[in-house]
Amino acid sequence: MEGNLKLEQVGLISDLMQGEELTKKLHNLMFSSSSSTSHETKLVLIDKILVSYEKALKKLKWEANMGEEDTKITISKMMDSPCSFTNESPRGEVLDQEIKHKNVSKKRKTMDSWTKQMKVCSGTVLDGSLGDGYNWRKYGQKDILGAKFPRGYYRCTHRHAQGCLATKQVQKSDEESTYEITYKGRHTCIQASHAKKAFPSKSKTCMSENKHHNHQKNKAQEEKIEQPHETTFTFGPEFEVKIDLETKEDIFPSFFFSSPSIGLETMIENHFTETFSPAFLSPSTSESNIFCLSPCNFGSSGLGLSVQTSESDITDVVSATTSVNNSPIANLDDLDLFFDNVDFDTDFPINTPEYFTL
DNA sequence: GGTATTTGACCTAA
DNA sequence: TTAGGTCAAATACC
C-alpha cells in the first residue's frame, strides 16, 4: 500500500513537472521573437498541459479515496478548486460527502466559501446589492489587521424571511480600485429581482439609479479578477485564462481580453461568475468545475478576437452545469433571462458599456 | 413607521 | 490571547 502510494506520488510529481515544463515551453513560445509559431502549435501545447494536470489530479483523487480521513478532506478541497482541469465529473460521492462535512464544520476556515476579486472603475462603489444581482444587507464592518480599509460584512436580505444563510465579505484592497469579495454559503432564497439585476436593461438601470440618492451607487462597474495565486494561460497577446490556485471555491477561470475596447471580459465575468454563481453554481457540486470555455470557441481572427459563442454551445455547457445543481434557484428560467438579454446572432454587446451598468 | 446602516460589544476559532 | 466574525442597539434614511 505504502509502496503503491509512493509510486503514485512519483507519477504525480512527474505529471506536475511535465505540466510545468510544457507551461515554460508555452511561455517561451509566447514571448519569443519568432512569430512563426502557429496558433495551433500553442493550442497543442495547452492541451498537453491540461492533460498533464488532469492526470495528476486523477492520481490525487485516487489517493483521496484510498487515503486517510484527513487526506480525503484535504483532497476534496483541492478537487473543489477551479484549478481542476478535468472535464469529467471531478468528484465522487465520497468527496461530496467530505465537502458536506466541511460545510457543517464550525471551524471558520472550512466554511463553504469562494473569493473573487473585482477591479472597479473609478467612482464605482460596490454596495450590498450591487455587483452580483443579489440583495445584501450590511450587518457589520471590521478593521482588518494589515488592511488599509475595513472589511464589510453582508448577508442576504432574505435571511429572516427565507432563512437564506448566504453572506459575503467585501474587502477593499490597498490598491484602491480592487475589491476582494468572499462569498460564504449559498443562497437558498428566491430573489425575484436577481436575474434582472444581473442583466439590467437600460431602463431598469435608470430606475435603479434614480432610486439611490447616493451618487456612489450610480456608477458603472468593470470587473477584473486578479487572483493572487493563479495560473495564467495566455492564448496570444489578447487572451489570457487565469485560474485561481488557492481559492478553493472559485467557480470559473477568468478569461482576459487585453484589448482595451473589449468588454467581453466583463461580459463573461458578469454573466458566468455572477449570474450563475454563487448560488447557481453550487461550489460543492462536482459539475461546477466543468465549465470550460475552450480557446477554440473564441474563434480568433488575428489579434481581434471575434466571439463565436453560439447559444447552443453555451446552453450545452450551462445545462450540464445546472442539471445536477442542488441550488433551489438553479433553474433554466434564469438562463432564459440570460439569453433574452444576449443577442448571439447579431452584435455581441461587448461594446455597450451601459449593458454592464448597475 | 419601516427599513437599512453604523458601530461598539460580544463570541469564538486559531 | 487575539483577530475575525456576528449581534443588536442606536441612528439615519426614505
Short mmCIF file of N, CA, C and O in Angstrom, two decimals, chain A residues 169-253:
data_model
loop_
_atom_site.label_atom_id
_atom_site.label_comp_id
_atom_site.label_asym_id
_atom_site.label_seq_id
_atom_site.Cartn_x
_atom_site.Cartn_y
_atom_site.Cartn_z
N GLN A 169 -18.31 38.97 2.17
CA GLN A 169 -17.42 39.96 2.78
C GLN A 169 -16.77 40.75 1.67
O GLN A 169 -16.27 40.19 0.70
N VAL A 170 -16.81 42.03 1.82
CA VAL A 170 -16.22 42.90 0.81
C VAL A 170 -15.03 43.62 1.42
O VAL A 170 -15.16 44.38 2.37
N GLN A 171 -13.90 43.34 0.88
CA GLN A 171 -12.66 43.94 1.38
C GLN A 171 -12.03 44.76 0.27
O GLN A 171 -11.65 44.26 -0.77
N LYS A 172 -11.96 46.03 0.52
CA LYS A 172 -11.26 46.89 -0.43
C LYS A 172 -9.77 46.71 -0.23
O LYS A 172 -9.26 46.81 0.89
N SER A 173 -9.10 46.43 -1.30
CA SER A 173 -7.67 46.18 -1.17
C SER A 173 -6.92 47.49 -1.10
O SER A 173 -7.47 48.56 -1.34
N ASP A 174 -5.66 47.37 -0.76
CA ASP A 174 -4.83 48.56 -0.68
C ASP A 174 -4.78 49.27 -2.02
O ASP A 174 -4.71 50.50 -2.10
N GLU A 175 -4.79 48.44 -3.05
CA GLU A 175 -4.90 49.03 -4.38
C GLU A 175 -6.34 49.51 -4.52
O GLU A 175 -7.28 48.71 -4.49
N GLU A 176 -6.51 50.76 -4.63
CA GLU A 176 -7.79 51.39 -4.38
C GLU A 176 -8.95 50.87 -5.22
O GLU A 176 -10.09 50.86 -4.81
N SER A 177 -8.65 50.44 -6.43
CA SER A 177 -9.74 50.10 -7.32
C SER A 177 -10.10 48.62 -7.27
O SER A 177 -10.88 48.16 -8.06
N THR A 178 -9.54 47.91 -6.34
CA THR A 178 -9.79 46.48 -6.31
C THR A 178 -10.52 46.07 -5.04
O THR A 178 -10.16 46.47 -3.96
N TYR A 179 -11.54 45.28 -5.24
CA TYR A 179 -12.27 44.73 -4.11
C TYR A 179 -12.13 43.22 -4.12
O TYR A 179 -12.17 42.59 -5.17
N GLU A 180 -11.97 42.68 -2.96
CA GLU A 180 -11.99 41.23 -2.84
C GLU A 180 -13.27 40.84 -2.16
O GLU A 180 -13.56 41.27 -1.04
N ILE A 181 -14.05 40.06 -2.84
CA ILE A 181 -15.35 39.68 -2.31
C ILE A 181 -15.33 38.19 -2.01
O ILE A 181 -15.08 37.39 -2.88
N THR A 182 -15.61 37.88 -0.80
CA THR A 182 -15.66 36.48 -0.38
C THR A 182 -17.10 36.10 -0.10
O THR A 182 -17.75 36.68 0.76
N TYR A 183 -17.57 35.14 -0.85
CA TYR A 183 -18.93 34.64 -0.63
C TYR A 183 -18.88 33.45 0.30
O TYR A 183 -18.01 32.59 0.18
N LYS A 184 -19.82 33.40 1.19
CA LYS A 184 -19.90 32.25 2.09
C LYS A 184 -21.33 31.74 2.10
O LYS A 184 -22.27 32.50 2.24
N GLY A 185 -21.44 30.47 2.01
CA GLY A 185 -22.76 29.88 1.98
C GLY A 185 -23.43 30.10 0.65
O GLY A 185 -22.95 30.83 -0.20
N ARG A 186 -24.49 29.42 0.45
CA ARG A 186 -25.21 29.53 -0.82
C ARG A 186 -26.59 30.10 -0.60
O ARG A 186 -27.20 29.92 0.45
N HIS A 187 -27.06 30.78 -1.59
CA HIS A 187 -28.40 31.35 -1.50
C HIS A 187 -29.43 30.23 -1.56
O HIS A 187 -29.44 29.42 -2.48
N THR A 188 -30.27 30.20 -0.58
CA THR A 188 -31.40 29.28 -0.61
C THR A 188 -32.69 30.04 -0.81
O THR A 188 -33.76 29.47 -0.81
N CYS A 189 -32.53 31.34 -0.97
CA CYS A 189 -33.70 32.19 -1.14
C CYS A 189 -34.07 32.29 -2.61
O CYS A 189 -33.30 31.94 -3.49
N ILE A 190 -35.25 32.79 -2.84
CA ILE A 190 -35.67 33.09 -4.20
C ILE A 190 -35.75 34.59 -4.32
O ILE A 190 -36.55 35.24 -3.66
N GLN A 191 -34.90 35.13 -5.13
CA GLN A 191 -34.86 36.58 -5.29
C GLN A 191 -35.40 36.91 -6.67
O GLN A 191 -34.76 36.69 -7.67
N ALA A 192 -36.59 37.44 -6.68
CA ALA A 192 -37.25 37.72 -7.95
C ALA A 192 -36.45 38.68 -8.80
O ALA A 192 -36.46 38.62 -10.02
N SER A 193 -35.77 39.56 -8.14
CA SER A 193 -35.07 40.59 -8.89
C SER A 193 -33.70 40.15 -9.32
O SER A 193 -32.99 40.88 -10.00
N HIS A 194 -33.34 38.96 -8.94
CA HIS A 194 -31.95 38.56 -9.13
C HIS A 194 -31.51 38.62 -10.58
O HIS A 194 -30.56 39.29 -10.95
N ALA A 195 -32.25 37.91 -11.43
CA ALA A 195 -31.80 37.82 -12.81
C ALA A 195 -31.81 39.18 -13.48
O ALA A 195 -30.91 39.53 -14.23
N LYS A 196 -32.82 39.96 -13.21
CA LYS A 196 -32.90 41.26 -13.86
C LYS A 196 -31.80 42.17 -13.38
O LYS A 196 -31.33 43.03 -14.12
N LYS A 197 -31.43 42.00 -12.14
CA LYS A 197 -30.33 42.83 -11.66
C LYS A 197 -29.02 42.39 -12.27
O LYS A 197 -28.14 43.19 -12.52
N ALA A 198 -28.95 41.09 -12.47
CA ALA A 198 -27.71 40.60 -13.05
C ALA A 198 -27.60 41.05 -14.50
O ALA A 198 -26.53 41.26 -15.01
N PHE A 199 -28.73 41.18 -15.18
CA PHE A 199 -28.74 41.63 -16.56
C PHE A 199 -29.64 42.83 -16.69
O PHE A 199 -30.73 42.75 -17.25
N PRO A 200 -29.28 43.91 -16.15
CA PRO A 200 -30.19 45.02 -16.14
C PRO A 200 -30.39 45.59 -17.54
O PRO A 200 -29.45 45.76 -18.29
N SER A 201 -31.62 45.89 -17.83
CA SER A 201 -31.87 46.61 -19.05
C SER A 201 -31.54 48.05 -18.79
O SER A 201 -31.35 48.48 -17.66
N LYS A 202 -31.47 48.83 -19.85
CA LYS A 202 -31.10 50.22 -19.65
C LYS A 202 -32.15 50.95 -18.83
O LYS A 202 -31.84 51.74 -17.95
N SER A 203 -33.42 50.63 -19.10
CA SER A 203 -34.45 51.33 -18.34
C SER A 203 -34.39 50.95 -16.89
O SER A 203 -34.55 51.76 -16.00
N LYS A 204 -34.13 49.68 -16.67
CA LYS A 204 -34.01 49.22 -15.30
C LYS A 204 -32.84 49.95 -14.61
O LYS A 204 -32.93 50.34 -13.45
N THR A 205 -31.80 50.08 -15.35
CA THR A 205 -30.64 50.75 -14.79
C THR A 205 -30.99 52.16 -14.36
O THR A 205 -30.62 52.61 -13.29
N CYS A 206 -31.74 52.83 -15.21
CA CYS A 206 -32.10 54.20 -14.88
C CYS A 206 -32.95 54.24 -13.63
O CYS A 206 -32.79 55.10 -12.78
N MET A 207 -33.88 53.28 -13.54
CA MET A 207 -34.73 53.26 -12.36
C MET A 207 -33.87 53.05 -11.13
O MET A 207 -34.06 53.69 -10.10
N SER A 208 -32.93 52.16 -11.27
CA SER A 208 -32.07 51.88 -10.13
C SER A 208 -31.28 53.12 -9.76
O SER A 208 -31.10 53.43 -8.58
N GLU A 209 -30.86 53.82 -10.75
CA GLU A 209 -30.06 54.99 -10.47
C GLU A 209 -30.89 56.06 -9.77
O GLU A 209 -30.42 56.77 -8.88
N ASN A 210 -32.13 56.17 -10.17
CA ASN A 210 -32.96 57.19 -9.55
C ASN A 210 -33.28 56.84 -8.11
O ASN A 210 -33.48 57.71 -7.28
N LYS A 211 -33.33 55.57 -7.87
CA LYS A 211 -33.70 55.14 -6.53
C LYS A 211 -32.64 55.52 -5.51
O LYS A 211 -32.94 55.89 -4.38
N HIS A 212 -31.41 55.42 -5.92
CA HIS A 212 -30.33 55.66 -4.97
C HIS A 212 -29.87 57.10 -5.06
O HIS A 212 -29.35 57.54 -6.06
N HIS A 213 -30.01 57.77 -3.99
CA HIS A 213 -29.57 59.15 -3.96
C HIS A 213 -28.06 59.25 -3.85
O HIS A 213 -27.45 60.20 -4.30
N ASN A 214 -27.53 58.28 -3.20
CA ASN A 214 -26.09 58.31 -3.04
C ASN A 214 -25.43 58.18 -4.39
O ASN A 214 -25.58 57.20 -5.11
N HIS A 215 -24.67 59.18 -4.76
CA HIS A 215 -24.07 59.17 -6.08
C HIS A 215 -23.09 58.04 -6.26
O HIS A 215 -22.81 57.61 -7.35
N GLN A 216 -22.61 57.55 -5.15
CA GLN A 216 -21.63 56.48 -5.25
C GLN A 216 -22.25 55.21 -5.79
O GLN A 216 -21.57 54.32 -6.28
N LYS A 217 -23.53 55.11 -5.70
CA LYS A 217 -24.17 53.87 -6.10
C LYS A 217 -24.56 53.87 -7.57
O LYS A 217 -25.11 52.90 -8.07
N ASN A 218 -24.31 54.95 -8.24
CA ASN A 218 -24.84 55.08 -9.58
C ASN A 218 -23.82 54.86 -10.68
O ASN A 218 -24.01 55.31 -11.79
N LYS A 219 -22.78 54.25 -10.38
CA LYS A 219 -21.72 54.19 -11.36
C LYS A 219 -21.52 52.81 -11.94
O LYS A 219 -21.75 51.80 -11.30
N ALA A 220 -21.05 52.80 -13.16
CA ALA A 220 -20.81 51.53 -13.82
C ALA A 220 -19.64 50.84 -13.18
O ALA A 220 -18.78 51.47 -12.58
N GLN A 221 -19.66 49.55 -13.30
CA GLN A 221 -18.54 48.81 -12.75
C GLN A 221 -17.95 47.88 -13.78
O GLN A 221 -18.59 47.38 -14.66
N GLU A 222 -16.70 47.73 -13.63
CA GLU A 222 -15.98 46.82 -14.50
C GLU A 222 -15.29 45.83 -13.62
O GLU A 222 -14.72 46.16 -12.60
N GLU A 223 -15.37 44.61 -13.99
CA GLU A 223 -14.79 43.58 -13.15
C GLU A 223 -13.55 43.01 -13.79
O GLU A 223 -13.45 42.84 -14.97
N LYS A 224 -12.64 42.72 -12.96
CA LYS A 224 -11.44 42.04 -13.43
C LYS A 224 -10.88 41.21 -12.30
O LYS A 224 -10.59 41.71 -11.23
N ILE A 225 -10.79 39.95 -12.51
CA ILE A 225 -10.24 39.10 -11.46
C ILE A 225 -8.73 39.19 -11.49
O ILE A 225 -8.09 39.04 -12.51
N GLU A 226 -8.20 39.43 -10.36
CA GLU A 226 -6.75 39.44 -10.22
C GLU A 226 -6.38 38.56 -9.07
O GLU A 226 -5.95 39.02 -8.02
N GLN A 227 -6.60 37.30 -9.26
CA GLN A 227 -6.38 36.38 -8.17
C GLN A 227 -4.92 36.35 -7.80
O GLN A 227 -4.04 36.32 -8.64
N PRO A 228 -4.66 36.34 -6.52
CA PRO A 228 -3.29 36.39 -6.05
C PRO A 228 -2.50 35.13 -6.35
O PRO A 228 -1.31 35.19 -6.52
N HIS A 229 -3.16 34.00 -6.34
CA HIS A 229 -2.46 32.75 -6.61
C HIS A 229 -3.17 32.11 -7.78
O HIS A 229 -4.17 31.45 -7.63
N GLU A 230 -2.61 32.30 -8.91
CA GLU A 230 -3.33 31.85 -10.07
C GLU A 230 -2.37 31.34 -11.13
O GLU A 230 -1.20 31.69 -11.19
N THR A 231 -2.91 30.48 -11.96
CA THR A 231 -2.19 30.06 -13.13
C THR A 231 -2.74 30.85 -14.30
O THR A 231 -3.93 30.97 -14.46
N THR A 232 -1.87 31.40 -15.07
CA THR A 232 -2.32 32.18 -16.20
C THR A 232 -1.92 31.49 -17.50
O THR A 232 -0.76 31.20 -17.73
N PHE A 233 -2.89 31.22 -18.31
CA PHE A 233 -2.64 30.69 -19.63
C PHE A 233 -2.87 31.81 -20.63
O PHE A 233 -3.91 32.43 -20.64
N THR A 234 -1.89 32.06 -21.40
CA THR A 234 -2.00 33.13 -22.37
C THR A 234 -2.14 32.55 -23.76
O THR A 234 -1.27 31.84 -24.24
N PHE A 235 -3.26 32.83 -24.38
CA PHE A 235 -3.51 32.32 -25.71
C PHE A 235 -3.29 33.43 -26.73
O PHE A 235 -4.15 33.75 -27.51
N GLY A 236 -2.18 34.04 -26.67
CA GLY A 236 -1.92 35.12 -27.60
C GLY A 236 -1.93 36.43 -26.88
O GLY A 236 -2.14 36.49 -25.66
N PRO A 237 -1.68 37.49 -27.61
CA PRO A 237 -1.49 38.78 -26.98
C PRO A 237 -2.75 39.35 -26.36
O PRO A 237 -2.67 40.27 -25.57
N GLU A 238 -3.89 38.79 -26.66
CA GLU A 238 -5.10 39.42 -26.15
C GLU A 238 -5.96 38.48 -25.32
O GLU A 238 -7.07 38.81 -24.94
N PHE A 239 -5.46 37.35 -25.05
CA PHE A 239 -6.34 36.39 -24.42
C PHE A 239 -5.60 35.62 -23.37
O PHE A 239 -4.62 34.94 -23.63
N GLU A 240 -6.05 35.75 -22.13
CA GLU A 240 -5.44 35.02 -21.05
C GLU A 240 -6.52 34.28 -20.29
O GLU A 240 -7.65 34.74 -20.18
N VAL A 241 -6.18 33.17 -19.77
CA VAL A 241 -7.05 32.49 -18.83
C VAL A 241 -6.33 32.44 -17.51
O VAL A 241 -5.23 31.93 -17.42
N LYS A 242 -6.95 33.00 -16.52
CA LYS A 242 -6.34 32.97 -15.19
C LYS A 242 -7.16 32.05 -14.30
O LYS A 242 -8.35 32.19 -14.19
N ILE A 243 -6.48 31.14 -13.68
CA ILE A 243 -7.16 30.20 -12.82
C ILE A 243 -6.60 30.30 -11.43
O ILE A 243 -5.41 30.12 -11.22
N ASP A 244 -7.47 30.58 -10.52
CA ASP A 244 -7.05 30.72 -9.13
C ASP A 244 -6.65 29.36 -8.59
O ASP A 244 -7.37 28.41 -8.67
N LEU A 245 -5.46 29.30 -8.03
CA LEU A 245 -4.99 28.04 -7.50
C LEU A 245 -5.15 27.95 -6.00
O LEU A 245 -4.96 26.90 -5.43
N GLU A 246 -5.50 29.03 -5.38
CA GLU A 246 -5.59 28.99 -3.93
C GLU A 246 -7.03 29.00 -3.47
O GLU A 246 -7.42 28.23 -2.61
N THR A 247 -7.83 29.89 -4.03
CA THR A 247 -9.21 29.99 -3.59
C THR A 247 -9.93 28.72 -3.94
O THR A 247 -10.06 28.36 -5.08
N LYS A 248 -10.40 28.05 -2.95
CA LYS A 248 -10.87 26.71 -3.21
C LYS A 248 -12.23 26.67 -3.86
O LYS A 248 -12.61 25.67 -4.43
N GLU A 249 -12.97 27.73 -3.81
CA GLU A 249 -14.33 27.66 -4.29
C GLU A 249 -14.61 28.53 -5.49
O GLU A 249 -15.74 28.64 -5.92
N ASP A 250 -13.66 29.16 -6.01
CA ASP A 250 -13.95 30.00 -7.16
C ASP A 250 -14.43 29.11 -8.29
O ASP A 250 -13.97 28.02 -8.48
N ILE A 251 -15.35 29.64 -9.03
CA ILE A 251 -16.06 28.77 -9.94
C ILE A 251 -15.38 28.64 -11.29
O ILE A 251 -15.06 27.56 -11.75
N PHE A 252 -15.12 29.74 -11.89
CA PHE A 252 -14.65 29.68 -13.26
C PHE A 252 -13.29 30.32 -13.39
O PHE A 252 -12.96 31.25 -12.71
N PRO A 253 -12.56 29.81 -14.34
CA PRO A 253 -11.37 30.56 -14.72
C PRO A 253 -11.81 31.86 -15.35
O PRO A 253 -12.91 31.96 -15.88
#
